[in-house]
Amino acid sequence: MNRERIIILGGGMAALTTAFELTSTPGWEDHYEVTVYQQGHRLGGKGASGRNHERFDRIEEHGLHLFYGFYDNAFSVMRRCYEELGRPAGAPLATLEDAFEPHSLIVFEEQFEGVWQHQPLLFPRNSEPPGLGRKVPTPAELIPIMLQFLLDLFDAQPALRGGSEARSRPLGVGLRVLRRGVAGLLASLRELVAAPAEDLVAVRREEVLRRLLAWSAAVFRRCERLLARQPEIRSAWAAVDITLAMVRGMIADGLTDHDDVDWLRLDHEDFRAWLRRHGASEASVRASTVSGVYAGAYSAGREIGAGTALHWTLRMLYTYRGAIFYKMQAGMGDVIFAPLYQVLRRRGVRFRFFHRVDKLRLSADRRRIASIEMGRQIAVKGGADYEPLFDVKGLPCWPSEPLYEQLVGGEALRASGESLEDWGSRFPDQEPPLVLEDGRDFDRVVLGVGLGVLPALCEELVADANNPRFAAMIREITTTPTVSAQLWIRDDLRATGWHLPSPVMIPYAEPLDTWADMSHLLPRESFPEPGGPQSIAYLTAAMDDDEPPPIERSAYVGHAARQLERVRALTAAHLDASVAHLWPAIVKPDGALDRSRLHAPASIDDPLAFQHFSPVQHPSDRYVLSPRGTTRHRLAADESGYENLVLAGDWTLTPMNLGCVEAATMSGIRAAQVLTGLPIPMHDDWLRGRPRAPASIPGPLYIERGVNESTSPPYDARSSVMVAALLRADPRRLRDLCARHLGLHEDRVYIPLGPSVVFYAQDNRLLSAIDAPGVVAERDFGFLVPVAICERRGGRLEPIAVGAYTPYLWVDLGAALVGGREVLGFPKGHADLGFDATATGRLALHVDAWLPPEGGGASTPWRHERIVEARDAGEGASETSLLDALRASHDAAWLGAAGLDARAQVKLLGLAAECLRTGAFTMVFLKQFRDAARREIACYQAIVEAPCRRIGAPRASARLPRPIELSVSRRSGLASTLGLVGEGSDERMRLRALAGFYMELDFTIGVGEVVAPRSSRASRALIA
């Protein structure tokens, strides 16, 4: 039996997890050959570390490598790895528990009135072991957990003040007031957040929101003066305020209504904007705790999609196992990548070090990867496998530099001073290039390198017009370089002047906004005693590009060296300007660090030069960002668009979508699932039930011109005022309209809900799009037909959603007209729109638009006419009761005649009730463009569906107290096509609305989806 040849490009966490999970399946060796190709001498990707044998075997890393306590998948992989590794008892890092120590103190830093202040938080611990996690709570289940966590957080803080009896010490007065208030709020909400009866859901939901808002306002009034004076109270209030904003947002945005939440639907908005929208104060939104979320994702000064950041924050704070952080007890290479390498090699996975991936080439039909071009950097003596690890105090470790004695020409490489991990290394390849071919050398490829290098490796894929999603991913997902420095200090932590326990500190002054004390690693290094360093500081942050990041290797030559000098200069400036607040006992009178306190041999003139500085040496090591609106461009492991290419990396679509070890691990698990076709377990895999993106459709990339362009959804409307009038209509006309406009697909059917249409008028005061900065005001008026969206299944119609089809629509903004027609298919026309409406009943609306003349010659001008006018009927006018209006707009017999049986109608009523409760429904569009040569032909025609969702509760919502009277131009054809029921002259129809409603609200229209037809037609008749 021939085994499938799997090659994995790259050796980071995603790539190695793929190999680990693939080779964990029973009998894998009978089905697969697995080979990992890695540039340079070590594995690890962005998490790689090394031991500098020339400098006391010190650990040299890039960044701060911690595991969060909620990393269920990463801990699971490493737990199984350590168990299989089977190190003897008493050996260094024999078990997972030996390798990771819990850490609970985070010191947030806030600059208040120009002075930096410590805001320490000691996070409570629990008894759950990492990597054996229970099911993640649903959003509804999280709410009481979140409030209880606040109480636990308050109770844990006295331990920071030291002493064995610290936990019994009382909180300060301000903290006691806050704690008492949170406890009372939790008690009052317990019953409301319990699963209620179905008919009480909306009532309970609004009551929870009301109580939360009232409580926040009351507590803020009581504590306002304390907040300005006491950092401890300010930090505690920010924690409470942000927690309550998250609770409010989860309820208002409907996240608590479902067990399976699609977090990506919030990613069109920045996390801070989302918090503001749900009532968080500006001070809390800018507080150190929220800034820490951004800095921790290397996104200080940037945006993060609200869904991604909210999901991350909820998991980080409320679902950690044991402790919020775990510190590795050696370098990340020693703790993670050496054990993985040893286990995988023992299983039979082959490793090919010193193989640089240069290009991926497509097959002639552009359906597969045909070949992979590699540079072979250097050969191993005797043709043997390279043995990459060496021993440091009994622990297998990666060296910072290759083990030159194993290499042909190793001494020449050492003498050159070049690094083979540098993408722009000047050291020439010592072996001929290697070309791997599909069908001869591999059957499937796992692309496990970092996103930053893909533009160089995947030129043909990016240029493939048949696969625009791959190019969109490369274009839209952004990365940043990061900076890292490690300091070995002669003084222990307390002697530096730091008065708190060993911290992880974030966010502090730029350019190095994160610091962690890593002094626990000293016993793993080989510094002499006495005379060696007594503490270690790791500093890291994101770093803006100071030059366009090179793509091709030839342009990268010298880039890493320039960035190394830049990192050294940034670190020196930081130590001169910003460490007196941290280490006041080891600074000079001017506040700059006394460099003599840094450990270095006596022969070194400047001790700072002996410390470790790490730039990004390879574009693959750039950190992947998650700004709002970008996650929708991520591709899942099986969405490369090529039959034999599987994707793996923290840049792919995963349940985490943030640059971290857990996201990389999840991506590796997903890649292994794709390769094996097996349901390999993944913890918190909420993407599993999410509808997949449609397969790539051959078509050209959209050409951006920069002026007069359409904008893309999601579209957000803030501070909108809406008036809606329910009108009688002939259901037969509506049925004919839907059949003619929307009847493109046999299995997707759109049925009018009843004998009524809605005339609506919106004044959107703050309208924004995902791909355009800023906001704009726009008015849009139109007629919409409420429809049941049904699928034909087994001879019957099954309702799946409530929708709204808008056959007629006018706007007063040209950009909205262009974008609406081009992107989703809004049938927008331009008009002068008059809008004067209040909740008290005053109403004056009109639509004035140009219409062509009836008859007349070629030179007869168009006329500007009033197409629709709506006014309140005035005091004393009789009105229809709401019950009668609802009865008039629903006709069970009509729905039955349309094909909906009794069971389907019951389901439809439930869908309609849910729509009214949540403010979420599906917008339906006929998107078409007239052919340039044949006016009766549509060169493009499709049905598009897009989600429309109310954001939060309406600020105002009322039935208008007086009836609405409309006047509609008969010449426009609206009355006839819609079957409006009214009276009047030959020129205008007059009709009275069954009911009128007024709302002030925010809403969003999401990304559309083309409803795929059963078969395509070469040409389509234009639907008039």
PDB file of C-alpha atoms in Angstrom, residues 499-695:
ATOM      1  CA  HIS A 499       8.441  46.717  45.936  1.00  0.00           C
ATOM      2  CA  LEU A 500       5.848  44.241  44.630  1.00  0.00           C
ATOM      3  CA  PRO A 501       6.243  40.499  43.957  1.00  0.00           C
ATOM      4  CA  SER A 502       7.604  39.248  40.634  1.00  0.00           C
ATOM      5  CA  PRO A 503       5.345  40.798  37.960  1.00  0.00           C
ATOM      6  CA  VAL A 504       4.151  40.616  34.432  1.00  0.00           C
ATOM      7  CA  MET A 505       3.691  44.318  33.727  1.00  0.00           C
ATOM      8  CA  ILE A 506       1.633  45.829  30.921  1.00  0.00           C
ATOM      9  CA  PRO A 507       1.136  48.387  29.394  1.00  0.00           C
ATOM     10  CA  TYR A 508       3.960  50.790  30.219  1.00  0.00           C
ATOM     11  CA  ALA A 509       5.805  53.548  28.414  1.00  0.00           C
ATOM     12  CA  GLU A 510       6.729  53.037  24.796  1.00  0.00           C
ATOM     13  CA  PRO A 511       8.745  51.803  23.026  1.00  0.00           C
ATOM     14  CA  LEU A 512       8.961  48.763  25.355  1.00  0.00           C
ATOM     15  CA  ASP A 513       5.521  48.631  26.923  1.00  0.00           C
ATOM     16  CA  THR A 514       5.736  45.157  28.467  1.00  0.00           C
ATOM     17  CA  TRP A 515       8.100  43.882  31.158  1.00  0.00           C
ATOM     18  CA  ALA A 516       8.246  40.546  32.941  1.00  0.00           C
ATOM     19  CA  ASP A 517      10.602  39.490  35.694  1.00  0.00           C
ATOM     20  CA  MET A 518      12.063  36.156  34.549  1.00  0.00           C
ATOM     21  CA  SER A 519      14.615  35.694  37.334  1.00  0.00           C
ATOM     22  CA  HIS A 520      13.360  32.158  37.913  1.00  0.00           C
ATOM     23  CA  LEU A 521      15.310  31.123  34.774  1.00  0.00           C
ATOM     24  CA  LEU A 522      18.735  31.850  36.316  1.00  0.00           C
ATOM     25  CA  PRO A 523      19.186  28.298  37.701  1.00  0.00           C
ATOM     26  CA  ARG A 524      18.729  26.967  34.143  1.00  0.00           C
ATOM     27  CA  GLU A 525      21.668  29.055  32.904  1.00  0.00           C
ATOM     28  CA  SER A 526      25.376  28.618  33.676  1.00  0.00           C
ATOM     29  CA  PHE A 527      26.472  31.949  35.138  1.00  0.00           C
ATOM     30  CA  PRO A 528      29.170  31.669  37.789  1.00  0.00           C
ATOM     31  CA  GLU A 529      28.319  31.939  41.469  1.00  0.00           C
ATOM     32  CA  PRO A 530      29.076  34.250  43.109  1.00  0.00           C
ATOM     33  CA  GLY A 531      29.353  37.163  40.721  1.00  0.00           C
ATOM     34  CA  GLY A 532      26.553  36.207  38.352  1.00  0.00           C
ATOM     35  CA  PRO A 533      23.348  38.124  37.674  1.00  0.00           C
ATOM     36  CA  GLN A 534      20.610  38.073  40.305  1.00  0.00           C
ATOM     37  CA  SER A 535      17.610  38.946  38.167  1.00  0.00           C
ATOM     38  CA  ILE A 536      16.467  38.919  34.532  1.00  0.00           C
ATOM     39  CA  ALA A 537      14.144  41.389  32.800  1.00  0.00           C
ATOM     40  CA  TYR A 538      12.359  40.609  29.528  1.00  0.00           C
ATOM     41  CA  LEU A 539      11.123  43.673  27.604  1.00  0.00           C
ATOM     42  CA  THR A 540       8.982  43.577  24.479  1.00  0.00           C
ATOM     43  CA  ALA A 541       6.506  45.531  22.327  1.00  0.00           C
ATOM     44  CA  ALA A 542       5.326  46.010  18.790  1.00  0.00           C
ATOM     45  CA  MET A 543       7.508  48.226  16.616  1.00  0.00           C
ATOM     46  CA  ASP A 544       6.381  50.294  13.658  1.00  0.00           C
ATOM     47  CA  ASP A 545       8.173  49.764  10.368  1.00  0.00           C
ATOM     48  CA  ASP A 546      10.730  52.489   9.738  1.00  0.00           C
ATOM     49  CA  GLU A 547      11.111  51.410   6.109  1.00  0.00           C
ATOM     50  CA  PRO A 548       8.851  49.464   3.735  1.00  0.00           C
ATOM     51  CA  PRO A 549       9.250  45.828   4.758  1.00  0.00           C
ATOM     52  CA  PRO A 550      11.199  44.017   2.041  1.00  0.00           C
ATOM     53  CA  ILE A 551       9.547  41.056   0.368  1.00  0.00           C
ATOM     54  CA  GLU A 552      12.105  39.416  -1.892  1.00  0.00           C
ATOM     55  CA  ARG A 553      15.241  37.944  -0.308  1.00  0.00           C
ATOM     56  CA  SER A 554      17.509  40.131  -2.399  1.00  0.00           C
ATOM     57  CA  ALA A 555      15.893  43.255  -0.901  1.00  0.00           C
ATOM     58  CA  TYR A 556      16.142  41.828   2.619  1.00  0.00           C
ATOM     59  CA  VAL A 557      19.953  41.775   2.620  1.00  0.00           C
ATOM     60  CA  GLY A 558      21.127  43.960   5.508  1.00  0.00           C
ATOM     61  CA  HIS A 559      17.582  44.550   6.792  1.00  0.00           C
ATOM     62  CA  ALA A 560      17.957  42.406   9.916  1.00  0.00           C
ATOM     63  CA  ALA A 561      21.262  44.088  10.797  1.00  0.00           C
ATOM     64  CA  ARG A 562      19.690  47.529  10.488  1.00  0.00           C
ATOM     65  CA  GLN A 563      16.789  46.446  12.666  1.00  0.00           C
ATOM     66  CA  LEU A 564      19.182  45.037  15.284  1.00  0.00           C
ATOM     67  CA  GLU A 565      20.841  48.417  15.613  1.00  0.00           C
ATOM     68  CA  ARG A 566      17.438  50.038  15.819  1.00  0.00           C
ATOM     69  CA  VAL A 567      16.386  47.692  18.648  1.00  0.00           C
ATOM     70  CA  ARG A 568      19.575  48.477  20.549  1.00  0.00           C
ATOM     71  CA  ALA A 569      18.979  52.217  20.163  1.00  0.00           C
ATOM     72  CA  LEU A 570      15.322  51.952  21.219  1.00  0.00           C
ATOM     73  CA  THR A 571      16.263  49.900  24.260  1.00  0.00           C
ATOM     74  CA  ALA A 572      19.002  52.329  25.274  1.00  0.00           C
ATOM     75  CA  ALA A 573      16.593  55.265  24.995  1.00  0.00           C
ATOM     76  CA  HIS A 574      13.975  53.397  27.009  1.00  0.00           C
ATOM     77  CA  LEU A 575      16.427  52.563  29.790  1.00  0.00           C
ATOM     78  CA  ASP A 576      17.509  56.191  29.940  1.00  0.00           C
ATOM     79  CA  ALA A 577      13.984  57.588  30.071  1.00  0.00           C
ATOM     80  CA  SER A 578      11.590  55.119  31.661  1.00  0.00           C
ATOM     81  CA  VAL A 579      13.071  52.695  34.205  1.00  0.00           C
ATOM     82  CA  ALA A 580      13.280  54.966  37.266  1.00  0.00           C
ATOM     83  CA  HIS A 581       9.605  54.214  37.914  1.00  0.00           C
ATOM     84  CA  LEU A 582      10.354  50.472  37.915  1.00  0.00           C
ATOM     85  CA  TRP A 583      13.851  50.158  39.415  1.00  0.00           C
ATOM     86  CA  PRO A 584      14.515  53.381  41.347  1.00  0.00           C
ATOM     87  CA  ALA A 585      17.421  51.872  43.298  1.00  0.00           C
ATOM     88  CA  ILE A 586      19.617  51.252  40.234  1.00  0.00           C
ATOM     89  CA  VAL A 587      19.269  54.518  38.339  1.00  0.00           C
ATOM     90  CA  LYS A 588      21.553  57.531  38.200  1.00  0.00           C
ATOM     91  CA  PRO A 589      20.497  60.953  39.523  1.00  0.00           C
ATOM     92  CA  ASP A 590      19.104  61.892  36.106  1.00  0.00           C
ATOM     93  CA  GLY A 591      16.803  58.839  36.176  1.00  0.00           C
ATOM     94  CA  ALA A 592      18.707  56.831  33.543  1.00  0.00           C
ATOM     95  CA  LEU A 593      19.644  53.250  34.287  1.00  0.00           C
ATOM     96  CA  ASP A 594      23.063  52.841  35.838  1.00  0.00           C
ATOM     97  CA  ARG A 595      24.496  50.452  33.250  1.00  0.00           C
ATOM     98  CA  SER A 596      27.081  49.206  35.706  1.00  0.00           C
ATOM     99  CA  ARG A 597      24.222  47.331  37.359  1.00  0.00           C
ATOM    100  CA  LEU A 598      23.873  45.175  34.219  1.00  0.00           C
ATOM    101  CA  HIS A 599      25.844  41.952  34.319  1.00  0.00           C
ATOM    102  CA  ALA A 600      28.721  41.738  31.844  1.00  0.00           C
ATOM    103  CA  PRO A 601      32.316  40.512  31.874  1.00  0.00           C
ATOM    104  CA  ALA A 602      34.853  43.095  32.980  1.00  0.00           C
ATOM    105  CA  SER A 603      36.283  43.183  29.464  1.00  0.00           C
ATOM    106  CA  ILE A 604      33.082  44.733  28.102  1.00  0.00           C
ATOM    107  CA  ASP A 605      33.241  48.545  28.108  1.00  0.00           C
ATOM    108  CA  ASP A 606      29.475  49.051  27.913  1.00  0.00           C
ATOM    109  CA  PRO A 607      27.526  46.391  29.841  1.00  0.00           C
ATOM    110  CA  LEU A 608      24.463  47.155  27.719  1.00  0.00           C
ATOM    111  CA  ALA A 609      26.281  45.664  24.724  1.00  0.00           C
ATOM    112  CA  PHE A 610      26.407  42.275  26.509  1.00  0.00           C
ATOM    113  CA  GLN A 611      22.607  42.045  26.812  1.00  0.00           C
ATOM    114  CA  HIS A 612      20.410  40.309  24.232  1.00  0.00           C
ATOM    115  CA  PHE A 613      18.514  42.246  21.559  1.00  0.00           C
ATOM    116  CA  SER A 614      16.283  40.547  19.048  1.00  0.00           C
ATOM    117  CA  PRO A 615      14.870  42.027  15.849  1.00  0.00           C
ATOM    118  CA  VAL A 616      12.699  40.209  13.349  1.00  0.00           C
ATOM    119  CA  GLN A 617      15.197  38.340  11.166  1.00  0.00           C
ATOM    120  CA  HIS A 618      12.674  36.809   8.819  1.00  0.00           C
ATOM    121  CA  PRO A 619       9.351  38.161   7.445  1.00  0.00           C
ATOM    122  CA  SER A 620       7.770  34.902   8.632  1.00  0.00           C
ATOM    123  CA  ASP A 621       8.360  36.105  12.217  1.00  0.00           C
ATOM    124  CA  ARG A 622       6.252  39.235  11.903  1.00  0.00           C
ATOM    125  CA  TYR A 623       3.318  39.268  14.325  1.00  0.00           C
ATOM    126  CA  VAL A 624      -0.150  38.845  12.779  1.00  0.00           C
ATOM    127  CA  LEU A 625      -2.642  41.571  13.720  1.00  0.00           C
ATOM    128  CA  SER A 626      -6.434  41.394  13.960  1.00  0.00           C
ATOM    129  CA  PRO A 627      -7.868  44.856  13.138  1.00  0.00           C
ATOM    130  CA  ARG A 628     -11.611  45.236  12.746  1.00  0.00           C
ATOM    131  CA  GLY A 629     -12.975  43.929   9.500  1.00  0.00           C
ATOM    132  CA  THR A 630     -10.018  41.696   8.651  1.00  0.00           C
ATOM    133  CA  THR A 631     -10.933  38.307  10.112  1.00  0.00           C
ATOM    134  CA  ARG A 632     -13.440  37.763   7.303  1.00  0.00           C
ATOM    135  CA  HIS A 633     -10.477  37.558   4.921  1.00  0.00           C
ATOM    136  CA  ARG A 634      -8.771  34.742   6.826  1.00  0.00           C
ATOM    137  CA  LEU A 635      -8.796  31.332   5.172  1.00  0.00           C
ATOM    138  CA  ALA A 636      -9.316  28.099   7.068  1.00  0.00           C
ATOM    139  CA  ALA A 637      -6.936  25.169   6.737  1.00  0.00           C
ATOM    140  CA  ASP A 638      -8.891  23.687   3.830  1.00  0.00           C
ATOM    141  CA  GLU A 639      -9.638  26.963   2.042  1.00  0.00           C
ATOM    142  CA  SER A 640      -6.365  27.547   0.180  1.00  0.00           C
ATOM    143  CA  GLY A 641      -8.199  27.108  -3.118  1.00  0.00           C
ATOM    144  CA  TYR A 642      -5.806  24.341  -4.224  1.00  0.00           C
ATOM    145  CA  GLU A 643      -6.465  20.622  -4.038  1.00  0.00           C
ATOM    146  CA  ASN A 644      -3.188  19.623  -2.402  1.00  0.00           C
ATOM    147  CA  LEU A 645      -2.409  22.687  -0.256  1.00  0.00           C
ATOM    148  CA  VAL A 646      -3.391  22.829   3.423  1.00  0.00           C
ATOM    149  CA  LEU A 647      -2.847  26.004   5.478  1.00  0.00           C
ATOM    150  CA  ALA A 648      -1.514  26.173   9.043  1.00  0.00           C
ATOM    151  CA  GLY A 649      -0.582  29.195  11.125  1.00  0.00           C
ATOM    152  CA  ASP A 650      -1.995  31.756  13.525  1.00  0.00           C
ATOM    153  CA  TRP A 651      -2.883  33.782  10.422  1.00  0.00           C
ATOM    154  CA  THR A 652      -5.531  31.276   9.315  1.00  0.00           C
ATOM    155  CA  LEU A 653      -9.189  31.260  10.324  1.00  0.00           C
ATOM    156  CA  THR A 654      -9.379  29.613  13.750  1.00  0.00           C
ATOM    157  CA  PRO A 655     -11.673  29.946  16.753  1.00  0.00           C
ATOM    158  CA  MET A 656      -9.098  32.368  18.236  1.00  0.00           C
ATOM    159  CA  ASN A 657      -7.974  34.617  15.323  1.00  0.00           C
ATOM    160  CA  LEU A 658      -5.308  36.375  17.363  1.00  0.00           C
ATOM    161  CA  GLY A 659      -1.551  35.932  17.162  1.00  0.00           C
ATOM    162  CA  CYS A 660      -0.821  33.441  19.947  1.00  0.00           C
ATOM    163  CA  VAL A 661       0.273  29.880  20.642  1.00  0.00           C
ATOM    164  CA  GLU A 662      -3.324  28.746  21.160  1.00  0.00           C
ATOM    165  CA  ALA A 663      -4.418  30.041  17.740  1.00  0.00           C
ATOM    166  CA  ALA A 664      -1.418  28.348  16.117  1.00  0.00           C
ATOM    167  CA  THR A 665      -2.244  25.092  17.920  1.00  0.00           C
ATOM    168  CA  MET A 666      -5.877  25.274  16.818  1.00  0.00           C
ATOM    169  CA  SER A 667      -4.770  25.860  13.241  1.00  0.00           C
ATOM    170  CA  GLY A 668      -2.495  22.827  13.429  1.00  0.00           C
ATOM    171  CA  ILE A 669      -5.326  20.672  14.765  1.00  0.00           C
ATOM    172  CA  ARG A 670      -7.585  21.885  11.945  1.00  0.00           C
ATOM    173  CA  ALA A 671      -4.893  21.064   9.378  1.00  0.00           C
ATOM    174  CA  ALA A 672      -4.562  17.542  10.808  1.00  0.00           C
ATOM    175  CA  GLN A 673      -8.352  17.145  10.636  1.00  0.00           C
ATOM    176  CA  VAL A 674      -8.236  18.101   6.957  1.00  0.00           C
ATOM    177  CA  LEU A 675      -5.355  15.740   6.192  1.00  0.00           C
ATOM    178  CA  THR A 676      -6.856  12.725   7.956  1.00  0.00           C
ATOM    179  CA  GLY A 677     -10.563  13.360   7.543  1.00  0.00           C
ATOM    180  CA  LEU A 678     -10.924  12.425  11.217  1.00  0.00           C
ATOM    181  CA  PRO A 679     -12.756  14.387  13.959  1.00  0.00           C
ATOM    182  CA  ILE A 680      -9.590  15.137  15.945  1.00  0.00           C
ATOM    183  CA  PRO A 681     -10.778  16.912  19.106  1.00  0.00           C
ATOM    184  CA  MET A 682     -10.410  20.683  19.349  1.00  0.00           C
ATOM    185  CA  HIS A 683     -11.479  22.537  22.460  1.00  0.00           C
ATOM    186  CA  ASP A 684     -13.824  25.548  22.069  1.00  0.00           C
ATOM    187  CA  ASP A 685     -14.288  24.911  18.357  1.00  0.00           C
ATOM    188  CA  TRP A 686     -17.189  27.311  17.841  1.00  0.00           C
ATOM    189  CA  LEU A 687     -16.375  27.542  14.135  1.00  0.00           C
ATOM    190  CA  ARG A 688     -17.477  23.941  13.664  1.00  0.00           C
ATOM    191  CA  GLY A 689     -21.159  24.887  13.383  1.00  0.00           C
ATOM    192  CA  ARG A 690     -20.593  28.089  11.402  1.00  0.00           C
ATOM    193  CA  PRO A 691     -21.635  28.134   7.725  1.00  0.00           C
ATOM    194  CA  ARG A 692     -18.633  27.817   5.447  1.00  0.00           C
ATOM    195  CA  ALA A 693     -17.656  30.540   3.065  1.00  0.00           C
ATOM    196  CA  PRO A 694     -18.586  29.765  -0.548  1.00  0.00           C
ATOM    197  CA  ALA A 695     -15.900  28.183  -2.660  1.00  0.00           C
TER     198      ALA A 695
END
